[in-house]
N, CA and C atoms as an extended XYZ file, in Angstrom:
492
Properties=species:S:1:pos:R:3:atomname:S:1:resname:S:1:resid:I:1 pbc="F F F"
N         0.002        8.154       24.475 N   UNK     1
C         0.736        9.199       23.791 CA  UNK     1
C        -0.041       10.513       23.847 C   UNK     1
N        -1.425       10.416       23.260 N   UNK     2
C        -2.062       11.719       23.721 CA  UNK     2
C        -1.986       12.362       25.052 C   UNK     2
N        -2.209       11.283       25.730 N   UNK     3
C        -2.163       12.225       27.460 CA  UNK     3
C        -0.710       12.783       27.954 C   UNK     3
N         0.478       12.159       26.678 N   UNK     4
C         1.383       12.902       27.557 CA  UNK     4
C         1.749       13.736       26.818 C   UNK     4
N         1.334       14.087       25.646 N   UNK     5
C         1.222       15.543       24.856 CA  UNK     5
C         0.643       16.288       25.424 C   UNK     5
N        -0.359       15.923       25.513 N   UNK     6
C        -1.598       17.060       26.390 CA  UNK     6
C        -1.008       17.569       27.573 C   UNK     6
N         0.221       17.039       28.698 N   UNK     7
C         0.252       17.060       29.612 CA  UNK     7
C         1.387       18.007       29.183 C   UNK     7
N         1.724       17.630       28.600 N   UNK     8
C         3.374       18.482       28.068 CA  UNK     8
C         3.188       19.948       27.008 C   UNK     8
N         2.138       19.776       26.912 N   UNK     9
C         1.201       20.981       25.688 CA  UNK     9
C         1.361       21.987       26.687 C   UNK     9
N         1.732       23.165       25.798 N   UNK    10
C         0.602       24.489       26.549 CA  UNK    10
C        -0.481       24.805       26.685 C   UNK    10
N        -1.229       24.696       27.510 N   UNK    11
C        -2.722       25.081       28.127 CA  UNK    11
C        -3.164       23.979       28.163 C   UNK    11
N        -2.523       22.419       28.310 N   UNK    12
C        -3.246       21.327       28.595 CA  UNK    12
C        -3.594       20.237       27.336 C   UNK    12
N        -3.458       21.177       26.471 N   UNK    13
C        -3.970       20.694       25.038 CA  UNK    13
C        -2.682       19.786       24.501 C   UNK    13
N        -3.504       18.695       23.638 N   UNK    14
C        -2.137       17.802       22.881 CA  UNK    14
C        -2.265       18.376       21.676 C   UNK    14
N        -1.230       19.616       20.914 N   UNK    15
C        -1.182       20.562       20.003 CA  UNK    15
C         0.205       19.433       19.325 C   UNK    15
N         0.020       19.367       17.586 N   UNK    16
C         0.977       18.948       17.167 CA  UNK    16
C         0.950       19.859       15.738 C   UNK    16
N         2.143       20.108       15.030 N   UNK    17
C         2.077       20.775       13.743 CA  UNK    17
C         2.752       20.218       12.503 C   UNK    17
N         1.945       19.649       11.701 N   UNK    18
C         2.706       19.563       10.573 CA  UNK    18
C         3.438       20.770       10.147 C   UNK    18
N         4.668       20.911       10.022 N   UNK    19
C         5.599       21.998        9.068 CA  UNK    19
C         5.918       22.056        7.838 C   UNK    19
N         5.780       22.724        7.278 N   UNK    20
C         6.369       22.549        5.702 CA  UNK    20
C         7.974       22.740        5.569 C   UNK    20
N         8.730       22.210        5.142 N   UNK    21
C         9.996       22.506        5.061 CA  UNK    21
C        10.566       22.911        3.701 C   UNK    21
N        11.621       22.965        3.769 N   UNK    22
C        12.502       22.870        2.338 CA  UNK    22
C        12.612       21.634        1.627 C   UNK    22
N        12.623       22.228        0.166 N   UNK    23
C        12.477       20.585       -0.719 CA  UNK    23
C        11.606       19.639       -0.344 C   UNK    23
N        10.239       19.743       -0.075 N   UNK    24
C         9.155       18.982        0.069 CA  UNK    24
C         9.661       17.832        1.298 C   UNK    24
N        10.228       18.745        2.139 N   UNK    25
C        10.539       17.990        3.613 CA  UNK    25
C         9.579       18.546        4.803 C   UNK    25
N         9.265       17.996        5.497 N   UNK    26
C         8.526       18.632        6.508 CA  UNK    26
C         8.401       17.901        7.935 C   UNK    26
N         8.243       18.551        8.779 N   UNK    27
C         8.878       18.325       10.312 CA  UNK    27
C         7.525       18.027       11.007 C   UNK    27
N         7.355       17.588       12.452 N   UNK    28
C         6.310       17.997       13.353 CA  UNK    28
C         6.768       19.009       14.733 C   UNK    28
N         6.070       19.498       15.259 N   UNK    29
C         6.336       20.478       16.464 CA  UNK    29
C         5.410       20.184       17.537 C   UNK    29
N         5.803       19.169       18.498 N   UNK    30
C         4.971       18.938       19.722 CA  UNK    30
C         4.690       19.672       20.570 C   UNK    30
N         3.577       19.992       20.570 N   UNK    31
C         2.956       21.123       22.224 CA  UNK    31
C         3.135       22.394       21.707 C   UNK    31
N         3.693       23.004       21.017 N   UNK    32
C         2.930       24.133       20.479 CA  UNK    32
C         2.747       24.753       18.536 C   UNK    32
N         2.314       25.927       18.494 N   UNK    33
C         2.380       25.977       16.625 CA  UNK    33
C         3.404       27.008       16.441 C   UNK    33
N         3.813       26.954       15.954 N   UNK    34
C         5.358       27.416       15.628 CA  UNK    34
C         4.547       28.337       14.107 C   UNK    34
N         4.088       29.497       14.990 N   UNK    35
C         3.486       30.205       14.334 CA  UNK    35
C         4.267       30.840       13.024 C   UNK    35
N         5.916       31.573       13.488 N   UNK    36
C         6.589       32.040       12.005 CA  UNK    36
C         6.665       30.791       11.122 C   UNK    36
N         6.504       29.386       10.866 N   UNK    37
C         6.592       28.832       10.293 CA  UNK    37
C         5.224       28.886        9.191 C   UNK    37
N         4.036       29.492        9.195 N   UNK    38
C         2.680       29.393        9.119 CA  UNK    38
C         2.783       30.661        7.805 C   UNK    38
N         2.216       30.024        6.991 N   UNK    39
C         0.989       31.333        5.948 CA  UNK    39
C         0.375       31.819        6.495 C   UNK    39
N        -0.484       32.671        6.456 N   UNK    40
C        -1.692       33.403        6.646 CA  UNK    40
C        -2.909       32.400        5.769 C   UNK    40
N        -3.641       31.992        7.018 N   UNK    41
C        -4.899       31.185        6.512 CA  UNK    41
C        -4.235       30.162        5.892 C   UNK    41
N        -3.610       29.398        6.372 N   UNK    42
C        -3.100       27.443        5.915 CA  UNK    42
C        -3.284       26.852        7.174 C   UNK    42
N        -3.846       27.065        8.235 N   UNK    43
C        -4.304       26.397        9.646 CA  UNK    43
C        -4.848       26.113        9.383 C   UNK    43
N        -5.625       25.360        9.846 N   UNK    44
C        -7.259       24.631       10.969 CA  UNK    44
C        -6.712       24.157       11.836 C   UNK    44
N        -7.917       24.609       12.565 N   UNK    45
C        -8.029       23.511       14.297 CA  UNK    45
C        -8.664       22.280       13.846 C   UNK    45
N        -8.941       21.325       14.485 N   UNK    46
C        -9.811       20.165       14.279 CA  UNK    46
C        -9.424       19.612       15.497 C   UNK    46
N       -10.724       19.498       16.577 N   UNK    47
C       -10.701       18.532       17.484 CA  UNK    47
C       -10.269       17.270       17.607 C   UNK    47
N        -9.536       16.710       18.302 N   UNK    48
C        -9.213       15.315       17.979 CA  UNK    48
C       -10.008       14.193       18.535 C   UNK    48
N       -10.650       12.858       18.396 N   UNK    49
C       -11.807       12.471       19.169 CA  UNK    49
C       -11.119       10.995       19.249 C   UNK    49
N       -11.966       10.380       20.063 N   UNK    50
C       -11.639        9.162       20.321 CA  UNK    50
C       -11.800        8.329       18.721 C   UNK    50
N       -11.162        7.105       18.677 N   UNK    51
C       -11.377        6.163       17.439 CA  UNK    51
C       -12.738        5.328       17.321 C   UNK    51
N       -13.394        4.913       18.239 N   UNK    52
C       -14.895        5.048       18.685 CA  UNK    52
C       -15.748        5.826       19.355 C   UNK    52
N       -16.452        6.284       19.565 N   UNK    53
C       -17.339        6.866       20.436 CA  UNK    53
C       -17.140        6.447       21.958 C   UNK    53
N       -17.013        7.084       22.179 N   UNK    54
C       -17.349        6.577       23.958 CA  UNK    54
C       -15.397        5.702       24.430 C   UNK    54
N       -15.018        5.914       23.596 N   UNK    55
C       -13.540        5.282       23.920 CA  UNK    55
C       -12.687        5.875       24.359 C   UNK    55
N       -11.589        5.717       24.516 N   UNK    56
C       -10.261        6.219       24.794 CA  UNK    56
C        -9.511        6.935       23.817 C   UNK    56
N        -9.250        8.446       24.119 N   UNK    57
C        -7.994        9.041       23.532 CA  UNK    57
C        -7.077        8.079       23.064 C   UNK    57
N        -7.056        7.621       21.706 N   UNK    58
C        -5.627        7.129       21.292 CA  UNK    58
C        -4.829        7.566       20.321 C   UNK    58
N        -5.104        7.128       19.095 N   UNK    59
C        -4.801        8.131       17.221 CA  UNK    59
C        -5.435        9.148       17.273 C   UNK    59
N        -4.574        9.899       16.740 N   UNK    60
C        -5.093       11.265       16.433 CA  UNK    60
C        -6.217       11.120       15.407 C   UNK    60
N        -7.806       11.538       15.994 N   UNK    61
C        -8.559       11.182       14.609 CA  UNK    61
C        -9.532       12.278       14.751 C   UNK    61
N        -9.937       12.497       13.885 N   UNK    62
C       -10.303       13.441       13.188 CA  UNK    62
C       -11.933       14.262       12.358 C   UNK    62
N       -12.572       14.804       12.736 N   UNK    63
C       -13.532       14.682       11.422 CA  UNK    63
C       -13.315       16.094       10.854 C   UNK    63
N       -13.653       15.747        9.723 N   UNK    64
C       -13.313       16.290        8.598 CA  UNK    64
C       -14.193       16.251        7.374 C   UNK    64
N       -14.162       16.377        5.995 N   UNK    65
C       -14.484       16.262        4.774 CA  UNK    65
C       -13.689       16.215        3.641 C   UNK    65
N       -13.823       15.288        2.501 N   UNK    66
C       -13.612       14.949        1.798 CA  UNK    66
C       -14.338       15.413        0.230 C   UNK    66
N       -13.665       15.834       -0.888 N   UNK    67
C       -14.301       16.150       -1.858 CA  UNK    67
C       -13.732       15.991       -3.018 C   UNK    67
N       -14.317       15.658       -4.337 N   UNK    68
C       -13.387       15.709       -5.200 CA  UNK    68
C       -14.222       16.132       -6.428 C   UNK    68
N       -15.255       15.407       -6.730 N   UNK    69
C       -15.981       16.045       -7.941 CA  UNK    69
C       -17.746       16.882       -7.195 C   UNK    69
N       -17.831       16.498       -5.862 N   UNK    70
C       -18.771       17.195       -5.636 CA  UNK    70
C       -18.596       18.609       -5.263 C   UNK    70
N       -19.757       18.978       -4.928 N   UNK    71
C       -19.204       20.751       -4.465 CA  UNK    71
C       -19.067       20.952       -2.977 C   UNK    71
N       -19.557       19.867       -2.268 N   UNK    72
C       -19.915       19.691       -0.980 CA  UNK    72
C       -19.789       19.058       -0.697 C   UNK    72
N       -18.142       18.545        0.405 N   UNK    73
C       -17.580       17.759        0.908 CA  UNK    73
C       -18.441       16.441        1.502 C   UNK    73
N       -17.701       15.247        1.724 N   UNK    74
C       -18.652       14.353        2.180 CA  UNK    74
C       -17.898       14.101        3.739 C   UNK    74
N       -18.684       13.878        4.699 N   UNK    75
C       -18.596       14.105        5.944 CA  UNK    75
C       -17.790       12.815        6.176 C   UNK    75
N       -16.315       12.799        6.901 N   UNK    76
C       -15.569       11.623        7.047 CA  UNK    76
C       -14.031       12.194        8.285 C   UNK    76
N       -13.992       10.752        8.445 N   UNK    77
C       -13.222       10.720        9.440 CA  UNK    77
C       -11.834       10.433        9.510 C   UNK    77
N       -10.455       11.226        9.909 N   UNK    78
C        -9.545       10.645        9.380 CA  UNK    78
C        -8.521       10.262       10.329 C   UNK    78
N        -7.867        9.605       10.490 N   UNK    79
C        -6.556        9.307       11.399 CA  UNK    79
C        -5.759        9.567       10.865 C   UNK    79
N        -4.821       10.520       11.630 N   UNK    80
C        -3.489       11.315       11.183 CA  UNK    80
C        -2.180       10.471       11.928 C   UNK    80
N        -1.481        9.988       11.047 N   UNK    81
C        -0.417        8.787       11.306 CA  UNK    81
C         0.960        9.579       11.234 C   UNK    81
N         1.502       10.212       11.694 N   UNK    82
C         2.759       10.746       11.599 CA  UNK    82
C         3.565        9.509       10.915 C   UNK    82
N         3.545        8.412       11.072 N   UNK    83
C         4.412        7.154       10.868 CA  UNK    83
C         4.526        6.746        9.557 C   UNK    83
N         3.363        7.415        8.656 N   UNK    84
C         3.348        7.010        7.082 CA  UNK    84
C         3.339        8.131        6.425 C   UNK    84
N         3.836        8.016        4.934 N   UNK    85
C         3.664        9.096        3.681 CA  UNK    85
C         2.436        9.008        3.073 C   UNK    85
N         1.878        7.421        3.299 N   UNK    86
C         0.677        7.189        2.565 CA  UNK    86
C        -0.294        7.610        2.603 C   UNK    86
N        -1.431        7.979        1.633 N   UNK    87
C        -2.853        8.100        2.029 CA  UNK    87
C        -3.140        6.342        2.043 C   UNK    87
N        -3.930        6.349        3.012 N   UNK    88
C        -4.916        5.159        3.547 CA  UNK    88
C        -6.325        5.319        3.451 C   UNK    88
N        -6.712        4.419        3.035 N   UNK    89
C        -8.448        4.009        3.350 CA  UNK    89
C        -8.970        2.813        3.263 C   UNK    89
N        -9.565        2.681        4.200 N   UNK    90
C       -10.474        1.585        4.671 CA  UNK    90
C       -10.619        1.081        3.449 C   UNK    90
N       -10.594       -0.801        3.728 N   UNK    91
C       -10.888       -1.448        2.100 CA  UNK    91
C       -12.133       -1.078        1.607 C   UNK    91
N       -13.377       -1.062        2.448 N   UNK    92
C       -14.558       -0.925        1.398 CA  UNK    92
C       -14.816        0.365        0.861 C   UNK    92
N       -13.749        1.478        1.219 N   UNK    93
C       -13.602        2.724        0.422 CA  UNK    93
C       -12.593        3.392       -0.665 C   UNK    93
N       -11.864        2.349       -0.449 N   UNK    94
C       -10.031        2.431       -1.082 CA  UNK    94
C       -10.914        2.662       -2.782 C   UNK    94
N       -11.182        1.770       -3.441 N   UNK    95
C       -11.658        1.234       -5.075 CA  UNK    95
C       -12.469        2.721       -5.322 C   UNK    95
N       -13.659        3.322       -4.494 N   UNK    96
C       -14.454        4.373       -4.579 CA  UNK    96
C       -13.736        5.512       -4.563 C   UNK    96
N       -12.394        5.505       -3.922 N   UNK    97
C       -11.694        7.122       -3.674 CA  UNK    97
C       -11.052        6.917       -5.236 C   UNK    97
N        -9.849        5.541       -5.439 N   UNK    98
C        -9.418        5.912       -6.327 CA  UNK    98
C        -9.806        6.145       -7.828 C   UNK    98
N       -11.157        5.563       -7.979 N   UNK    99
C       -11.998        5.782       -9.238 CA  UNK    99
C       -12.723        7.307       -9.398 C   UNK    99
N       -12.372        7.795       -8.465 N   UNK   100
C       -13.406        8.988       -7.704 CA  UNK   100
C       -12.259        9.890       -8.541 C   UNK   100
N       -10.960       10.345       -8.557 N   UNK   101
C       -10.136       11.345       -8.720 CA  UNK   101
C        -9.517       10.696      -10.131 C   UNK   101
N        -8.921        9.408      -10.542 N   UNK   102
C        -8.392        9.228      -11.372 CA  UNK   102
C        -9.589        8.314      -12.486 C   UNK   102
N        -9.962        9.359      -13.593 N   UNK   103
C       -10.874        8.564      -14.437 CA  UNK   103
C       -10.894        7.294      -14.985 C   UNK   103
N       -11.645        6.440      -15.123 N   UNK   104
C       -11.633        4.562      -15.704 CA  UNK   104
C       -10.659        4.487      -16.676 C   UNK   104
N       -10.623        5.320      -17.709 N   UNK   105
C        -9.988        4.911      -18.667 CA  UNK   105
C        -8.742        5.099      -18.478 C   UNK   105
N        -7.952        6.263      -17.848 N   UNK   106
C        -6.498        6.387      -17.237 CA  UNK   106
C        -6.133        5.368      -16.391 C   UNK   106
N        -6.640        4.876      -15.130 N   UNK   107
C        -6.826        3.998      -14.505 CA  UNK   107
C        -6.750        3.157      -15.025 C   UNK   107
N        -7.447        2.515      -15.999 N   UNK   108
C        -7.265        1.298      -16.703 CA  UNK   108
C        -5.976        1.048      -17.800 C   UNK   108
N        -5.452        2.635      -18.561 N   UNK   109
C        -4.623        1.961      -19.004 CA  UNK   109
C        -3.143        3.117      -19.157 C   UNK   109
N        -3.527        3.968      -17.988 N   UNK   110
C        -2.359        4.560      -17.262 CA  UNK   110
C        -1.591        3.906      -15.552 C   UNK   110
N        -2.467        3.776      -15.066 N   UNK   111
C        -1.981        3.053      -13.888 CA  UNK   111
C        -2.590        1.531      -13.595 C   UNK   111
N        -1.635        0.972      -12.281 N   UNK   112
C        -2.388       -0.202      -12.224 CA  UNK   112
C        -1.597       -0.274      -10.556 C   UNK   112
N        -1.976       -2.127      -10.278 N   UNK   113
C        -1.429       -2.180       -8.507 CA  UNK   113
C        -0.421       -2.915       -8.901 C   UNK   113
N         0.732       -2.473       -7.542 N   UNK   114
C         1.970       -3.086       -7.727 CA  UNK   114
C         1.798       -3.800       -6.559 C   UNK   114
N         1.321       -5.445       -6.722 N   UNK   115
C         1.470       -6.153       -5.409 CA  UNK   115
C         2.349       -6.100       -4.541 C   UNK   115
N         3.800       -6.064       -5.313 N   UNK   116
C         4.970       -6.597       -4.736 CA  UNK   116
C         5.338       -5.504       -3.669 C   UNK   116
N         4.624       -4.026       -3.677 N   UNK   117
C         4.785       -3.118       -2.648 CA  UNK   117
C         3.810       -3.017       -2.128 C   UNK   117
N         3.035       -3.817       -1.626 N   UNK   118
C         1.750       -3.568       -0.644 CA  UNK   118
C         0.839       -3.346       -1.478 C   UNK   118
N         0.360       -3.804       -2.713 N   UNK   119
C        -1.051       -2.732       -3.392 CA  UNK   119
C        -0.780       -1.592       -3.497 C   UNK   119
N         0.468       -0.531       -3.797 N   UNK   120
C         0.329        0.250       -4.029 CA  UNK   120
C        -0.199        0.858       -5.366 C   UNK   120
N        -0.975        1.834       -5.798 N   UNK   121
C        -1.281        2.159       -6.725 CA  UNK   121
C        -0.020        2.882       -7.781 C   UNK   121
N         0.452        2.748       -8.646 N   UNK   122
C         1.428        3.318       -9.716 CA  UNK   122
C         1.211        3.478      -11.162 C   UNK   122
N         1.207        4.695      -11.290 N   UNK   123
C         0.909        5.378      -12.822 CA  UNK   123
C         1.947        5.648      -13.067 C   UNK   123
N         2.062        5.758      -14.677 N   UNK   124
C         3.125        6.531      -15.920 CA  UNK   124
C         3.104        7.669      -15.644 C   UNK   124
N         3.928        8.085      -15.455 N   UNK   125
C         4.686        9.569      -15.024 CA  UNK   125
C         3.863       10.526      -16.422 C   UNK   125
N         2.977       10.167      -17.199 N   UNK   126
C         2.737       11.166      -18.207 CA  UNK   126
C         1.049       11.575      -17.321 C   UNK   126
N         1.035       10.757      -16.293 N   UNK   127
C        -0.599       11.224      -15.496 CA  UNK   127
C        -0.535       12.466      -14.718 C   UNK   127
N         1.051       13.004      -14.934 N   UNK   128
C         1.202       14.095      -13.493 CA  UNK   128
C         0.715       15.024      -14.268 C   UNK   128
N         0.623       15.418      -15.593 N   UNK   129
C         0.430       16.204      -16.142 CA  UNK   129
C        -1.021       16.065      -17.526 C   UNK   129
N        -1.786       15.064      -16.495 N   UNK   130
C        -3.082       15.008      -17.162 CA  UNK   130
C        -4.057       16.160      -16.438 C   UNK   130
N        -4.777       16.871      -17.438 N   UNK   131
C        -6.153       17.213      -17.179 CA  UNK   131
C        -7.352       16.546      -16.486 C   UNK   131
N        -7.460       15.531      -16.580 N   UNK   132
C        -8.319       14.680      -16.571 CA  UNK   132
C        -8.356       14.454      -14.958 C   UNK   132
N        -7.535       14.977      -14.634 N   UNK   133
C        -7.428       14.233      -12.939 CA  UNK   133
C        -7.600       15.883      -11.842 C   UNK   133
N        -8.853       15.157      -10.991 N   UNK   134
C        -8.841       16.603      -10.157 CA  UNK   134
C        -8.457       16.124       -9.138 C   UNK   134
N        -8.327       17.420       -8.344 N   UNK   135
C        -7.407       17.493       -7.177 CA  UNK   135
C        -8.631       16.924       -5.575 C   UNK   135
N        -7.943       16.685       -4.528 N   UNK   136
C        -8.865       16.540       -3.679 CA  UNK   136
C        -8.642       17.067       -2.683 C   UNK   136
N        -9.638       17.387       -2.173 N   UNK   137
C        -9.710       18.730       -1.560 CA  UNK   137
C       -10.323       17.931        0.127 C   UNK   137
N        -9.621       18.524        0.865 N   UNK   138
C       -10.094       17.909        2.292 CA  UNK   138
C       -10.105       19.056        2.865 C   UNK   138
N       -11.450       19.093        4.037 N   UNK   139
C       -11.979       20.067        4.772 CA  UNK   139
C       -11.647       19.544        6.173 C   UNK   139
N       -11.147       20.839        7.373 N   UNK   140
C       -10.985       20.533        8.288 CA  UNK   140
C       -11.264       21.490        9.384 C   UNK   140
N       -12.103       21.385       10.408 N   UNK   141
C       -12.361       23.321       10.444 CA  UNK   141
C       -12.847       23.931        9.366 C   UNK   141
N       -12.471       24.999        9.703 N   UNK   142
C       -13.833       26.096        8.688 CA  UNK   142
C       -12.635       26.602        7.356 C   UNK   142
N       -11.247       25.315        6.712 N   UNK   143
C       -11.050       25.351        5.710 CA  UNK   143
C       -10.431       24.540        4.799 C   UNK   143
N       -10.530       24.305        3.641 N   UNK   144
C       -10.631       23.101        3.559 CA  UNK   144
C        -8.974       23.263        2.157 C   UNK   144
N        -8.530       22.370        2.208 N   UNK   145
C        -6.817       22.519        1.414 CA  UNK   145
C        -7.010       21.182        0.044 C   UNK   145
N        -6.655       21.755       -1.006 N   UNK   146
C        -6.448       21.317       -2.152 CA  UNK   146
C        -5.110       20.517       -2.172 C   UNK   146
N        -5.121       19.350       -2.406 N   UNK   147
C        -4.126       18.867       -2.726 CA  UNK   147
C        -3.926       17.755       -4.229 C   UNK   147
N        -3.101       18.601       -4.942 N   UNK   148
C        -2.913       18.114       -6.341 CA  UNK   148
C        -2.568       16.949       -6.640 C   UNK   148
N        -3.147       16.367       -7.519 N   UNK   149
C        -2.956       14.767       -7.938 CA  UNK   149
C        -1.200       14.562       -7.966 C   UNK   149
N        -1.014       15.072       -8.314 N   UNK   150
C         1.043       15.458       -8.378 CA  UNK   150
C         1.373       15.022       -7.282 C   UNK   150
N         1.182       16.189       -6.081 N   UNK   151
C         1.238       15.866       -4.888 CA  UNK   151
C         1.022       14.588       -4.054 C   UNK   151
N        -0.120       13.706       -4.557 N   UNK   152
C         0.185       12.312       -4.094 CA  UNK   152
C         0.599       11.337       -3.903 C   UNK   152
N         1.450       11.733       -5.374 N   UNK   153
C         2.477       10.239       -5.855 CA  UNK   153
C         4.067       11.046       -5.752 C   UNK   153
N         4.736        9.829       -5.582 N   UNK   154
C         6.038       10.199       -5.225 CA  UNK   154
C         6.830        9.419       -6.745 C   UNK   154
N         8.006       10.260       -7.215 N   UNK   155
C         8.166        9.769       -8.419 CA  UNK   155
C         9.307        9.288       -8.049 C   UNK   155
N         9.534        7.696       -8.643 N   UNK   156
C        10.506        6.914       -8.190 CA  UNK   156
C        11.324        6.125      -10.111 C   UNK   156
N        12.502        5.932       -9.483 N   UNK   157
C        12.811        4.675      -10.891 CA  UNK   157
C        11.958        3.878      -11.575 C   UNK   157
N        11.745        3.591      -12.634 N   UNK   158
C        11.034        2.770      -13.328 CA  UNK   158
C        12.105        1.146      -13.233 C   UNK   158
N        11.482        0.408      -13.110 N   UNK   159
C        11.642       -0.911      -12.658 CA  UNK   159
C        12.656       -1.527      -14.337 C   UNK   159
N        12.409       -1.092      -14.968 N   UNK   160
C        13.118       -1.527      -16.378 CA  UNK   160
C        13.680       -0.562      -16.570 C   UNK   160
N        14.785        0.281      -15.728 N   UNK   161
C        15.362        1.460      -16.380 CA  UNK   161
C        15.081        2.483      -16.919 C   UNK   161
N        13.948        2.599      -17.028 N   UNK   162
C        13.820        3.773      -17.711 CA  UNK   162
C        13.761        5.258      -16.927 C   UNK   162
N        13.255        6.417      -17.515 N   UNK   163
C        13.109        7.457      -16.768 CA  UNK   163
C        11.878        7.374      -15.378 C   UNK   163
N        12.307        7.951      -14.583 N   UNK   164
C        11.377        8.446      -13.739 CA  UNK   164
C         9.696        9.173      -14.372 C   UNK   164
């Protein structure tokens, strides 16, 4: 897939763009950046590298940084999945991210895992509007984008009727 982006790219390059759309919809744009779609300063470049060292072009992956209560991102690597909404992480990091942004005691008795959907993580809709929870901030290129605890979770029916 990379080589036939790249091949189909302008200037050789496999260029893809997340878009922001209307109503928290958003598109991709293969082979080039669909610049009127763009803020001023909401880019980065980020090289894309093999999934091992010394391997083959395959997932789009990434390095980058990660931050949430430090001041200075921690150096990490990410694969960009067009195919999911989810954030993902590796099991022996999954428990460390989510204790990392959402404090023990909310965690313990605001959210919990819903087996029956994959382990997904699900909180009480009263966490969107906690203090207590900071945002995480990922670096990519020379800038790095805040994204609000809000922003992560998608608000769905409550399983017993109740409100969203």
């Amino acid at each position: 897939l990379y080589a036939r982006v790249a091949k189909a790219s302008h200037g050789g390059h496999a260029i893809f763009s997340f878009v922001p759309g209307a109503q928290h919809r958003a598109y991709i744009v293969a082979g080039e950046v669909p610049r009127a779609a763009i803020k001023e300063d909401t880019l980065s470049w980020a090289r894309a590298e093999p999934l091992k060292p010394g391997g083959a072009q395959g997932f789009w992956v990434v390095s980058g940084g990660l931050a949430i209560h430090r001041r200075l991102p921690v150096a990490s690597r990410f694969i960009i999945d067009t195919g999911t909404s989810f954030l993902l992480a590796p099991p022996n990091k999954y428990l460390l991210f989510i204790r990392s942004f959402i404090p023990e005691y909310a965690l313990n008795t605001s959210c919990g895992v819903d087996i029956a959907a994959g382990n997904l993580v699900v909180c009480d809709c009263t966490m969107m509007e906690s203090q207590s929870v900071m945002p995480v901030r990922f670096y990519f290129g020379t800038k790095h984008f805040n994204v609000k605890f809000a922003d992560l979770f998608l608000k769905v029916p409550a399983s017993d009727g109740g409100a969203p």
